[in-house]
């Protein structure tokens, strides 16, 4: 018989594995992929976002703080993960060192407002590119393509895909694409939402819900920290291209970020960031980089 994992224990497992898999750095600017460095300062057009950030010598980035492998904050305040490293790669191309990247917790529901209000300079937070979001912000990328999947208790054989969610209690996150997908396309499921996925994991552990749904790479990180209490159904039913969110209409900055991403795809920096973070958590090698959408 398997027993639910208390939240404190679940969090401890998550932090322990991430911190053991990744090398540490100082404060929130610490780096898990040592290949990320600040480039020699380039010359940018006067008045551009790039010039402003370069002159400031620092950048504020929105990311998740509760997603093993992509964005997880340790008790010391250090933030680690693949999204974190992608953010540093972009900052490095601005001549900004990893220690000068300030990470702000940005949950699914506040990503667009944070960008629109200037609370962050860009967002790297398992952020699916979709048409509704592109009405109010712009995206660079994608830099990774995930797929929505389902996490259940390890001994649950009743859920093998989204069609089995009818009559089940399902958890996701406010403002997320997976939550909207369940609400719209699987209305016979009873949807519960929280602000962060760690609360969904708690709800699954204590029997409040029957399943948690979000992108497979996020769930894989949660499963790996669960001490065999959870499993991934392993039946992705969407494609979720992750992009970098920025202010609507800032075409110069979007092109700059796309150029930085494409360079990282080609020179091995992107793969090194994956291997040091999400790859270390999931045990999966870096996939082929996606094709940048230069809309």
PDB file of N, CA, C and O in Angstrom, residues 31-33 36 61 63 69-70 80-93 101 103 122-126 140-144 242-245 257 260-262 264-265 269-274 277 290:
ATOM      1  N   UNK A  31      24.326  29.652 -11.680  1.00  0.00           N
ATOM      2  CA  UNK A  31      24.099  28.990 -12.945  1.00  0.00           C
ATOM      3  C   UNK A  31      24.294  27.497 -12.818  1.00  0.00           C
ATOM      4  O   UNK A  31      25.199  27.041 -12.138  1.00  0.00           O
ATOM      5  N   UNK A  32      23.431  26.715 -13.437  1.00  0.00           N
ATOM      6  CA  UNK A  32      23.583  25.272 -13.456  1.00  0.00           C
ATOM      7  C   UNK A  32      24.310  24.816 -14.702  1.00  0.00           C
ATOM      8  O   UNK A  32      24.786  23.710 -14.766  1.00  0.00           O
ATOM      9  N   UNK A  33      24.362  25.642 -15.733  1.00  0.00           N
ATOM     10  CA  UNK A  33      25.080  25.310 -16.956  1.00  0.00           C
ATOM     11  C   UNK A  33      26.261  26.253 -17.094  1.00  0.00           C
ATOM     12  O   UNK A  33      26.109  27.407 -17.463  1.00  0.00           O
ATOM     13  N   UNK A  36      27.159  29.183 -19.819  1.00  0.00           N
ATOM     14  CA  UNK A  36      26.489  30.474 -19.976  1.00  0.00           C
ATOM     15  C   UNK A  36      27.362  31.576 -19.396  1.00  0.00           C
ATOM     16  O   UNK A  36      27.663  31.596 -18.211  1.00  0.00           O
ATOM     17  N   UNK A  61      13.599  38.786 -15.056  1.00  0.00           N
ATOM     18  CA  UNK A  61      12.974  37.723 -15.844  1.00  0.00           C
ATOM     19  C   UNK A  61      11.918  37.019 -15.004  1.00  0.00           C
ATOM     20  O   UNK A  61      12.166  36.661 -13.850  1.00  0.00           O
ATOM     21  N   UNK A  63       9.810  33.707 -14.184  1.00  0.00           N
ATOM     22  CA  UNK A  63       9.893  32.269 -14.369  1.00  0.00           C
ATOM     23  C   UNK A  63       9.100  31.570 -13.274  1.00  0.00           C
ATOM     24  O   UNK A  63       8.635  32.205 -12.326  1.00  0.00           O
ATOM     25  N   UNK A  69      13.375  20.874 -12.772  1.00  0.00           N
ATOM     26  CA  UNK A  69      13.944  20.733 -14.102  1.00  0.00           C
ATOM     27  C   UNK A  69      13.788  21.949 -14.982  1.00  0.00           C
ATOM     28  O   UNK A  69      14.572  22.154 -15.908  1.00  0.00           O
ATOM     29  N   UNK A  70      12.792  22.784 -14.714  1.00  0.00           N
ATOM     30  CA  UNK A  70      12.565  23.975 -15.535  1.00  0.00           C
ATOM     31  C   UNK A  70      12.713  25.268 -14.737  1.00  0.00           C
ATOM     32  O   UNK A  70      13.340  26.210 -15.211  1.00  0.00           O
ATOM     33  N   UNK A  80      16.828  27.414 -10.259  1.00  0.00           N
ATOM     34  CA  UNK A  80      17.521  26.543 -11.189  1.00  0.00           C
ATOM     35  C   UNK A  80      16.549  25.886 -12.142  1.00  0.00           C
ATOM     36  O   UNK A  80      15.394  25.648 -11.801  1.00  0.00           O
ATOM     37  N   UNK A  81      17.027  25.566 -13.351  1.00  0.00           N
ATOM     38  CA  UNK A  81      16.199  24.843 -14.300  1.00  0.00           C
ATOM     39  C   UNK A  81      16.493  25.255 -15.730  1.00  0.00           C
ATOM     40  O   UNK A  81      17.246  26.202 -15.997  1.00  0.00           O
ATOM     41  N   UNK A  82      15.887  24.550 -16.661  1.00  0.00           N
ATOM     42  CA  UNK A  82      16.117  24.803 -18.083  1.00  0.00           C
ATOM     43  C   UNK A  82      15.649  26.199 -18.480  1.00  0.00           C
ATOM     44  O   UNK A  82      16.355  26.916 -19.203  1.00  0.00           O
ATOM     45  N   UNK A  83      14.463  26.597 -18.024  1.00  0.00           N
ATOM     46  CA  UNK A  83      13.988  27.950 -18.325  1.00  0.00           C
ATOM     47  C   UNK A  83      14.944  29.007 -17.790  1.00  0.00           C
ATOM     48  O   UNK A  83      15.184  30.038 -18.434  1.00  0.00           O
ATOM     49  N   UNK A  84      15.468  28.760 -16.610  1.00  0.00           N
ATOM     50  CA  UNK A  84      16.411  29.691 -15.992  1.00  0.00           C
ATOM     51  C   UNK A  84      17.652  29.841 -16.872  1.00  0.00           C
ATOM     52  O   UNK A  84      18.152  30.953 -17.100  1.00  0.00           O
ATOM     53  N   UNK A  85      18.146  28.726 -17.383  1.00  0.00           N
ATOM     54  CA  UNK A  85      19.339  28.771 -18.227  1.00  0.00           C
ATOM     55  C   UNK A  85      19.067  29.440 -19.570  1.00  0.00           C
ATOM     56  O   UNK A  85      19.912  30.168 -20.095  1.00  0.00           O
ATOM     57  N   UNK A  86      17.876  29.214 -20.129  1.00  0.00           N
ATOM     58  CA  UNK A  86      17.521  29.904 -21.371  1.00  0.00           C
ATOM     59  C   UNK A  86      17.514  31.414 -21.141  1.00  0.00           C
ATOM     60  O   UNK A  86      18.008  32.192 -21.963  1.00  0.00           O
ATOM     61  N   UNK A  87      16.965  31.834 -20.009  1.00  0.00           N
ATOM     62  CA  UNK A  87      16.946  33.264 -19.679  1.00  0.00           C
ATOM     63  C   UNK A  87      18.354  33.828 -19.589  1.00  0.00           C
ATOM     64  O   UNK A  87      18.624  34.954 -20.031  1.00  0.00           O
ATOM     65  N   UNK A  88      19.276  33.056 -19.029  1.00  0.00           N
ATOM     66  CA  UNK A  88      20.663  33.523 -18.890  1.00  0.00           C
ATOM     67  C   UNK A  88      21.393  33.560 -20.225  1.00  0.00           C
ATOM     68  O   UNK A  88      22.252  34.418 -20.445  1.00  0.00           O
ATOM     69  N   UNK A  89      21.064  32.627 -21.109  1.00  0.00           N
ATOM     70  CA  UNK A  89      21.659  32.654 -22.444  1.00  0.00           C
ATOM     71  C   UNK A  89      21.312  33.968 -23.152  1.00  0.00           C
ATOM     72  O   UNK A  89      22.171  34.614 -23.760  1.00  0.00           O
ATOM     73  N   UNK A  90      20.058  34.372 -23.048  1.00  0.00           N
ATOM     74  CA  UNK A  90      19.631  35.629 -23.670  1.00  0.00           C
ATOM     75  C   UNK A  90      20.313  36.819 -23.005  1.00  0.00           C
ATOM     76  O   UNK A  90      20.815  37.727 -23.677  1.00  0.00           O
ATOM     77  N   UNK A  91      20.354  36.812 -21.664  1.00  0.00           N
ATOM     78  CA  UNK A  91      21.014  37.897 -20.946  1.00  0.00           C
ATOM     79  C   UNK A  91      22.486  37.987 -21.331  1.00  0.00           C
ATOM     80  O   UNK A  91      23.042  39.088 -21.473  1.00  0.00           O
ATOM     81  N   UNK A  92      23.135  36.827 -21.507  1.00  0.00           N
ATOM     82  CA  UNK A  92      24.546  36.828 -21.884  1.00  0.00           C
ATOM     83  C   UNK A  92      24.798  37.523 -23.204  1.00  0.00           C
ATOM     84  O   UNK A  92      25.813  38.205 -23.380  1.00  0.00           O
ATOM     85  N   UNK A  93      23.875  37.376 -24.148  1.00  0.00           N
ATOM     86  CA  UNK A  93      24.023  38.048 -25.437  1.00  0.00           C
ATOM     87  C   UNK A  93      23.846  39.560 -25.326  1.00  0.00           C
ATOM     88  O   UNK A  93      24.209  40.304 -26.231  1.00  0.00           O
ATOM     89  N   UNK A 101      21.057  38.627 -13.367  1.00  0.00           N
ATOM     90  CA  UNK A 101      19.701  38.278 -13.801  1.00  0.00           C
ATOM     91  C   UNK A 101      18.846  38.086 -12.558  1.00  0.00           C
ATOM     92  O   UNK A 101      19.125  37.229 -11.720  1.00  0.00           O
ATOM     93  N   UNK A 103      15.444  36.917 -11.010  1.00  0.00           N
ATOM     94  CA  UNK A 103      14.292  36.081 -11.335  1.00  0.00           C
ATOM     95  C   UNK A 103      13.129  36.389 -10.396  1.00  0.00           C
ATOM     96  O   UNK A 103      13.298  36.437  -9.183  1.00  0.00           O
ATOM     97  N   UNK A 122      11.305  40.035 -19.723  1.00  0.00           N
ATOM     98  CA  UNK A 122      10.782  38.938 -20.528  1.00  0.00           C
ATOM     99  C   UNK A 122      10.443  37.783 -19.597  1.00  0.00           C
ATOM    100  O   UNK A 122      10.834  37.768 -18.428  1.00  0.00           O
ATOM    101  N   UNK A 123       9.676  36.828 -20.134  1.00  0.00           N
ATOM    102  CA  UNK A 123       9.206  35.693 -19.338  1.00  0.00           C
ATOM    103  C   UNK A 123       9.658  34.401 -20.000  1.00  0.00           C
ATOM    104  O   UNK A 123       9.430  34.196 -21.204  1.00  0.00           O
ATOM    105  N   UNK A 124      10.306  33.551 -19.211  1.00  0.00           N
ATOM    106  CA  UNK A 124      10.668  32.198 -19.650  1.00  0.00           C
ATOM    107  C   UNK A 124      10.101  31.261 -18.593  1.00  0.00           C
ATOM    108  O   UNK A 124      10.700  31.076 -17.541  1.00  0.00           O
ATOM    109  N   UNK A 125       8.924  30.690 -18.849  1.00  0.00           N
ATOM    110  CA  UNK A 125       8.187  30.014 -17.784  1.00  0.00           C
ATOM    111  C   UNK A 125       7.252  28.949 -18.340  1.00  0.00           C
ATOM    112  O   UNK A 125       6.038  29.044 -18.179  1.00  0.00           O
ATOM    113  N   UNK A 126       7.820  27.926 -19.014  1.00  0.00           N
ATOM    114  CA  UNK A 126       6.998  26.886 -19.658  1.00  0.00           C
ATOM    115  C   UNK A 126       5.748  27.529 -20.274  1.00  0.00           C
ATOM    116  O   UNK A 126       4.626  27.127 -20.002  1.00  0.00           O
ATOM    117  N   UNK A 140       9.010  35.116 -28.654  1.00  0.00           N
ATOM    118  CA  UNK A 140      10.155  34.604 -29.399  1.00  0.00           C
ATOM    119  C   UNK A 140      10.169  33.095 -29.213  1.00  0.00           C
ATOM    120  O   UNK A 140       9.619  32.561 -28.262  1.00  0.00           O
ATOM    121  N   UNK A 141      10.826  32.405 -30.147  1.00  0.00           N
ATOM    122  CA  UNK A 141      10.901  30.962 -30.054  1.00  0.00           C
ATOM    123  C   UNK A 141      10.000  30.296 -31.083  1.00  0.00           C
ATOM    124  O   UNK A 141       9.661  30.895 -32.100  1.00  0.00           O
ATOM    125  N   UNK A 142       9.644  29.029 -30.800  1.00  0.00           N
ATOM    126  CA  UNK A 142       9.808  28.288 -29.554  1.00  0.00           C
ATOM    127  C   UNK A 142      11.233  27.792 -29.332  1.00  0.00           C
ATOM    128  O   UNK A 142      12.013  27.680 -30.273  1.00  0.00           O
ATOM    129  N   UNK A 143      11.531  27.485 -28.053  1.00  0.00           N
ATOM    130  CA  UNK A 143      12.819  26.899 -27.702  1.00  0.00           C
ATOM    131  C   UNK A 143      12.660  25.456 -27.231  1.00  0.00           C
ATOM    132  O   UNK A 143      13.670  24.773 -27.004  1.00  0.00           O
ATOM    133  N   UNK A 144      11.405  24.986 -27.104  1.00  0.00           N
ATOM    134  CA  UNK A 144      11.133  23.609 -26.714  1.00  0.00           C
ATOM    135  C   UNK A 144       9.669  23.312 -27.025  1.00  0.00           C
ATOM    136  O   UNK A 144       8.840  24.223 -26.979  1.00  0.00           O
ATOM    137  N   UNK A 242       6.952  26.022 -26.326  1.00  0.00           N
ATOM    138  CA  UNK A 242       7.319  26.999 -25.301  1.00  0.00           C
ATOM    139  C   UNK A 242       8.027  28.193 -25.935  1.00  0.00           C
ATOM    140  O   UNK A 242       9.025  28.039 -26.653  1.00  0.00           O
ATOM    141  N   UNK A 243       7.507  29.379 -25.642  1.00  0.00           N
ATOM    142  CA  UNK A 243       8.107  30.603 -26.144  1.00  0.00           C
ATOM    143  C   UNK A 243       8.540  31.524 -25.032  1.00  0.00           C
ATOM    144  O   UNK A 243       8.260  31.299 -23.855  1.00  0.00           O
ATOM    145  N   UNK A 244       9.225  32.572 -25.411  1.00  0.00           N
ATOM    146  CA  UNK A 244       9.674  33.605 -24.483  1.00  0.00           C
ATOM    147  C   UNK A 244       8.784  34.819 -24.674  1.00  0.00           C
ATOM    148  O   UNK A 244       8.699  35.374 -25.771  1.00  0.00           O
ATOM    149  N   UNK A 245       8.069  35.191 -23.615  1.00  0.00           N
ATOM    150  CA  UNK A 245       7.116  36.286 -23.699  1.00  0.00           C
ATOM    151  C   UNK A 245       7.781  37.636 -23.556  1.00  0.00           C
ATOM    152  O   UNK A 245       8.662  37.822 -22.718  1.00  0.00           O
ATOM    153  N   UNK A 257      16.125  38.017 -29.593  1.00  0.00           N
ATOM    154  CA  UNK A 257      15.996  36.784 -28.803  1.00  0.00           C
ATOM    155  C   UNK A 257      15.996  35.565 -29.721  1.00  0.00           C
ATOM    156  O   UNK A 257      16.646  34.554 -29.428  1.00  0.00           O
ATOM    157  N   UNK A 260      19.473  34.835 -30.678  1.00  0.00           N
ATOM    158  CA  UNK A 260      20.212  34.244 -29.562  1.00  0.00           C
ATOM    159  C   UNK A 260      19.844  32.773 -29.385  1.00  0.00           C
ATOM    160  O   UNK A 260      20.717  31.923 -29.124  1.00  0.00           O
ATOM    161  N   UNK A 261      18.565  32.450 -29.537  1.00  0.00           N
ATOM    162  CA  UNK A 261      18.142  31.061 -29.421  1.00  0.00           C
ATOM    163  C   UNK A 261      18.748  30.207 -30.526  1.00  0.00           C
ATOM    164  O   UNK A 261      19.273  29.111 -30.272  1.00  0.00           O
ATOM    165  N   UNK A 262      18.664  30.691 -31.771  1.00  0.00           N
ATOM    166  CA  UNK A 262      19.195  29.917 -32.877  1.00  0.00           C
ATOM    167  C   UNK A 262      20.697  29.687 -32.724  1.00  0.00           C
ATOM    168  O   UNK A 262      21.211  28.608 -33.030  1.00  0.00           O
ATOM    169  N   UNK A 264      22.265  29.455 -29.870  1.00  0.00           N
ATOM    170  CA  UNK A 264      22.435  28.454 -28.805  1.00  0.00           C
ATOM    171  C   UNK A 264      22.112  27.048 -29.310  1.00  0.00           C
ATOM    172  O   UNK A 264      22.709  26.069 -28.857  1.00  0.00           O
ATOM    173  N   UNK A 265      21.178  26.927 -30.250  1.00  0.00           N
ATOM    174  CA  UNK A 265      20.882  25.627 -30.854  1.00  0.00           C
ATOM    175  C   UNK A 265      22.114  25.085 -31.577  1.00  0.00           C
ATOM    176  O   UNK A 265      22.414  23.892 -31.516  1.00  0.00           O
ATOM    177  N   UNK A 269      25.142  25.312 -26.622  1.00  0.00           N
ATOM    178  CA  UNK A 269      24.781  25.897 -25.332  1.00  0.00           C
ATOM    179  C   UNK A 269      23.390  25.438 -24.886  1.00  0.00           C
ATOM    180  O   UNK A 269      23.159  25.147 -23.712  1.00  0.00           O
ATOM    181  N   UNK A 270      22.458  25.390 -25.826  1.00  0.00           N
ATOM    182  CA  UNK A 270      21.090  24.955 -25.530  1.00  0.00           C
ATOM    183  C   UNK A 270      21.081  23.520 -25.019  1.00  0.00           C
ATOM    184  O   UNK A 270      20.445  23.199 -24.011  1.00  0.00           O
ATOM    185  N   UNK A 271      21.785  22.633 -25.703  1.00  0.00           N
ATOM    186  CA  UNK A 271      21.844  21.232 -25.294  1.00  0.00           C
ATOM    187  C   UNK A 271      22.519  21.084 -23.936  1.00  0.00           C
ATOM    188  O   UNK A 271      22.103  20.267 -23.104  1.00  0.00           O
ATOM    189  N   UNK A 272      23.574  21.871 -23.691  1.00  0.00           N
ATOM    190  CA  UNK A 272      24.254  21.811 -22.397  1.00  0.00           C
ATOM    191  C   UNK A 272      23.329  22.263 -21.278  1.00  0.00           C
ATOM    192  O   UNK A 272      23.331  21.684 -20.181  1.00  0.00           O
ATOM    193  N   UNK A 273      22.510  23.287 -21.550  1.00  0.00           N
ATOM    194  CA  UNK A 273      21.550  23.765 -20.552  1.00  0.00           C
ATOM    195  C   UNK A 273      20.526  22.674 -20.243  1.00  0.00           C
ATOM    196  O   UNK A 273      20.169  22.447 -19.081  1.00  0.00           O
ATOM    197  N   UNK A 274      20.045  21.988 -21.277  1.00  0.00           N
ATOM    198  CA  UNK A 274      19.097  20.886 -21.069  1.00  0.00           C
ATOM    199  C   UNK A 274      19.729  19.779 -20.231  1.00  0.00           C
ATOM    200  O   UNK A 274      19.142  19.304 -19.258  1.00  0.00           O
ATOM    201  N   UNK A 277      19.984  20.382 -16.510  1.00  0.00           N
ATOM    202  CA  UNK A 277      18.766  20.723 -15.767  1.00  0.00           C
ATOM    203  C   UNK A 277      17.666  19.698 -16.017  1.00  0.00           C
ATOM    204  O   UNK A 277      17.603  18.678 -15.343  1.00  0.00           O
ATOM    205  N   UNK A 290      13.640  22.984 -31.774  1.00  0.00           N
ATOM    206  CA  UNK A 290      12.521  23.293 -32.671  1.00  0.00           C
ATOM    207  C   UNK A 290      12.899  24.361 -33.683  1.00  0.00           C
ATOM    208  O   UNK A 290      13.960  24.991 -33.584  1.00  0.00           O
TER     209      UNK A 290
END
